Coordinates of C-alpha atoms in Angstrom, one line a residue:
N1349 CA 6.2 17.3 13.1
T1350 CA 3.3 16.9 15.5
M1351 CA 1.3 19.7 17.1
I1352 CA -1.5 19.0 19.6
V1353 CA -4.1 21.7 19.8
P1354 CA -6.9 21.0 22.4
A1355 CA -10.4 22.1 21.4
N1356 CA -13.9 21.9 22.8
L1357 CA -16.4 21.0 20.1
L1358 CA -19.2 22.6 22.1
D1359 CA -17.4 26.0 21.9
R1360 CA -17.5 27.5 18.4
V1361 CA -15.0 30.2 19.3
A1362 CA -12.5 27.5 20.4
V1363 CA -13.2 25.5 17.2
G1364 CA -12.3 28.5 15.1
A1365 CA -9.2 29.3 17.3
T1366 CA -7.9 25.8 16.6
V1367 CA -7.9 26.4 12.9
T1368 CA -6.2 29.7 13.3
T1369 CA -3.5 28.2 15.5
V1370 CA -2.7 25.5 13.0
L1371 CA -2.6 27.9 10.1
N1372 CA -0.4 30.3 11.9
E1373 CA 2.1 27.5 12.7
W1374 CA 2.0 25.5 9.5
G1375 CA 0.4 27.8 7.0
R1376 CA -2.0 25.3 5.5
I1377 CA -4.3 22.4 6.2
D1378 CA -4.3 19.6 3.6
V1379 CA -6.5 17.1 5.3
L1380 CA -9.3 17.5 7.8
V1381 CA -10.6 14.4 9.5
N1382 CA -13.8 15.0 11.5
N1383 CA -13.6 12.1 14.0
A1384 CA -14.4 13.5 17.5
R1385 CA -18.0 13.4 18.7
F1386 CA -20.1 14.2 21.8
T1387 CA -20.0 11.3 24.3
G1388 CA -21.8 12.9 27.3
P1389 CA -25.2 12.0 28.7
G1390 CA -28.1 11.6 26.4
H1391 CA -26.4 10.4 23.3
M1392 CA -27.6 6.9 23.8
D1393 CA -31.0 7.6 25.3
S1394 CA -34.5 7.0 23.8
V1395 CA -36.6 9.8 22.1
L1396 CA -38.6 10.4 25.3
D1397 CA -35.7 10.2 27.7
T1398 CA -33.2 12.5 25.9
P1399 CA -33.1 16.0 27.6
T1400 CA -33.3 18.8 25.2
E1401 CA -30.0 20.3 26.3
Y1402 CA -28.2 17.1 25.3
I1403 CA -30.0 17.1 21.9
D1404 CA -28.4 20.5 21.4
K1405 CA -25.0 19.4 22.6
T1406 CA -24.9 16.3 20.4
M1407 CA -25.9 18.3 17.3
E1408 CA -23.4 21.0 18.2
A1409 CA -20.5 18.6 18.6
N1410 CA -21.4 16.0 15.9
F1411 CA -22.7 18.3 13.2
F1412 CA -22.3 22.1 13.7
A1413 CA -18.6 21.9 14.8
P1414 CA -17.5 19.7 11.9
V1415 CA -19.4 21.9 9.4
A1416 CA -17.7 25.0 10.9
L1417 CA -14.3 23.3 10.5
C1418 CA -15.1 22.4 6.9
R1419 CA -16.1 26.0 6.1
L1420 CA -13.0 27.4 7.8
I1421 CA -10.5 25.3 5.8
L1422 CA -12.3 25.0 2.5
R1423 CA -11.3 28.4 1.1
G1424 CA -7.6 27.6 1.5
M1425 CA -8.0 24.2 -0.2
I1426 CA -9.9 25.8 -3.1
E1427 CA -7.2 28.4 -3.6
R1428 CA -4.5 25.7 -3.7
G1429 CA -6.6 23.3 -5.8
S1430 CA -6.2 20.4 -3.4
G1431 CA -7.4 19.1 -0.1
W1432 CA -9.3 16.3 1.6
I1433 CA -12.2 16.3 4.1
V1434 CA -12.9 13.0 5.8
N1435 CA -16.1 12.7 7.9
I1436 CA -16.1 9.7 10.1
T1437 CA -19.6 8.5 10.1
S1438 CA -21.4 5.4 11.4
R1439 CA -24.0 2.9 10.4
A1440 CA -26.3 4.9 12.6
A1441 CA -26.3 7.6 10.0
Y1442 CA -28.0 5.5 7.3
D1443 CA -29.6 2.6 9.1
D1444 CA -32.2 2.0 11.9
P1445 CA -31.1 0.5 15.2
S1446 CA -31.8 -3.1 15.6
A1447 CA -32.8 -2.8 19.2
P1448 CA -33.7 0.0 21.7
P1449 CA -30.9 2.1 23.4
G1450 CA -29.1 0.1 26.1
K1451 CA -30.1 -3.2 24.5
G1452 CA -27.9 -3.2 21.5
G1453 CA -29.2 0.0 19.8
W1454 CA -28.1 3.6 19.7
G1455 CA -29.8 6.8 20.8
F1456 CA -31.9 8.6 18.3
I1457 CA -30.0 11.9 18.5
Y1458 CA -26.7 10.1 17.9
G1459 CA -28.1 8.7 14.7
A1460 CA -29.7 12.0 13.7
S1461 CA -26.5 13.9 14.2
K1462 CA -24.5 11.5 12.2
A1463 CA -27.1 11.5 9.5
A1464 CA -26.9 15.3 9.3
L1465 CA -23.1 15.2 8.9
Y1466 CA -23.4 12.4 6.4
R1467 CA -25.1 14.8 3.9
V1468 CA -22.2 17.2 3.9
A1469 CA -19.5 15.3 1.9
G1470 CA -21.7 14.9 -1.2
S1471 CA -22.5 18.6 -1.3
I1472 CA -18.9 19.6 -1.0
N1473 CA -18.0 17.3 -3.9
I1474 CA -20.8 18.7 -6.1
E1475 CA -19.8 22.3 -5.3
V1476 CA -15.9 22.1 -5.4
G1477 CA -14.9 18.6 -6.5
D1478 CA -13.8 19.9 -9.9
L1479 CA -11.5 22.3 -8.1
G1480 CA -9.4 19.6 -6.6
V1481 CA -11.1 19.3 -3.2
H1482 CA -12.4 15.9 -2.2
A1483 CA -14.8 14.9 0.6
V1484 CA -15.7 11.4 1.8
N1485 CA -17.8 9.7 4.4
V1486 CA -15.8 6.9 6.1
D1487 CA -17.6 4.3 8.3
P1488 CA -15.1 2.8 10.7
G1489 CA -17.4 -0.1 11.6
L1490 CA -17.0 -1.7 15.0
V1491 CA -13.6 -0.8 16.4
A1492 CA -12.0 -2.6 19.3
S1493 CA -11.2 0.6 21.1
E1494 CA -11.0 1.3 24.8
R1495 CA -14.4 3.1 24.7
V1496 CA -16.1 0.2 23.0
L1497 CA -14.6 -2.1 25.6
L1498 CA -16.2 0.1 28.3
E1499 CA -19.6 0.2 26.6
T1500 CA -19.8 -3.5 25.8
G1501 CA -22.1 -4.4 28.7
A1502 CA -24.4 -1.4 28.0
F1503 CA -24.9 -1.9 24.3
G1504 CA -24.4 -5.7 23.8
I1505 CA -21.5 -5.1 21.4
P1506 CA -19.4 -8.2 20.6
V1507 CA -15.9 -6.6 20.9
E1508 CA -14.3 -9.7 19.5
H1509 CA -15.8 -8.8 16.2
G1510 CA -14.2 -5.3 16.2
G1511 CA -11.3 -4.3 14.0
P1512 CA -8.1 -2.6 15.2
P1513 CA -8.0 1.2 15.3
D1514 CA -5.0 1.1 13.1
A1515 CA -7.1 -0.3 10.3
I1516 CA -9.2 2.8 10.2
G1517 CA -6.1 5.1 10.2
A1518 CA -4.5 3.1 7.4
A1519 CA -7.7 3.3 5.3
V1520 CA -7.9 7.1 5.7
A1521 CA -4.2 7.5 5.0
W1522 CA -4.6 5.5 1.8
L1523 CA -7.6 7.5 0.7
V1524 CA -5.9 10.9 0.9
T1525 CA -2.6 9.8 -0.6
D1526 CA -3.3 7.2 -3.2
P1527 CA -4.0 8.3 -6.8
C1528 CA -7.1 6.1 -6.8
G1529 CA -8.5 7.9 -3.7
P1530 CA -10.3 10.7 -5.6
S1531 CA -12.3 8.2 -7.6
L1532 CA -14.0 7.1 -4.3
A1533 CA -15.0 10.6 -3.2
H1534 CA -18.7 10.7 -3.5
G1535 CA -21.8 11.3 -1.3
G1536 CA -22.0 7.6 -0.2
V1537 CA -19.9 5.8 2.4
I1538 CA -16.6 4.0 2.3
H1539 CA -16.2 1.2 4.8
A1540 CA -12.8 1.6 6.3
Q1541 CA -12.1 -2.0 7.4
Q1542 CA -13.1 -3.4 4.0
L1543 CA -10.9 -0.9 2.2
C1544 CA -8.0 -1.7 4.5
H1545 CA -8.4 -5.4 4.0
E1546 CA -8.8 -5.2 0.2
H1547 CA -5.6 -3.2 -0.2
S1548 CA -3.6 -5.2 2.5
L1549 CA -2.9 -1.9 4.3
L1550 CA -2.4 -3.6 7.7
P1551 CA 0.0 -6.6 7.4
G1552 CA -1.0 -9.6 9.5
W1553 CA -4.6 -8.5 10.0
P1554 CA -7.0 -11.1 8.7
G1555 CA -9.8 -8.6 7.9
P1556 CA -13.1 -7.6 9.4
K1557 CA -15.4 -10.2 11.0
P1558 CA -19.2 -10.2 10.3
I1559 CA -21.2 -8.5 13.0
P1560 CA -24.6 -10.0 14.0
R1561 CA -27.5 -7.8 12.9
S1562 CA -28.8 -7.7 16.5
T1563 CA -25.9 -5.5 17.6
S1564 CA -25.1 -1.9 17.1
D1565 CA -22.2 -0.6 15.0
V1566 CA -21.2 2.5 17.0

């Protein structure tokens, strides 16, 4: 069954209501994938050019909202002794941009917000990993999505090097269902496209292409 529940990551009440709606309908949440992020003005601007209000919005959507979701669903997972939290991260979380924003690099607050969320999975594993709950950071790499196609000109991203979105979904699905998945749950990062290719999860896909260091991986 599929249930679509719209939510605004900038509204903490709405975020909480989303969890309540799902629990009321289905009774449990087995997997949480924190994938959405703030895409408004400022998230790809320089340190001096980013308005404070957009710093707040980026942190709210990219860090505080996912943390709130984790906290809301963790107790149920602990009680059942099973559950997965997958935080979709980015190279921006653990690497410096290779160029200024707008010239192939990302905005400082985007990287900072991703870096903040990057630290969450490891802490969850240390605290409740022995209770059957697993958390991972998954880096999707460059994905040939509609948004990347729109941003190609602004950020100098070679879209032809991007992997298909289905590769990321296949990697996440494998992580949370395969018996080997828990062994990969740690505070580091899992590269989705490499995992997908190594386990032949997307038939017909030749695997990820190398991305020149001079481009951003957003």
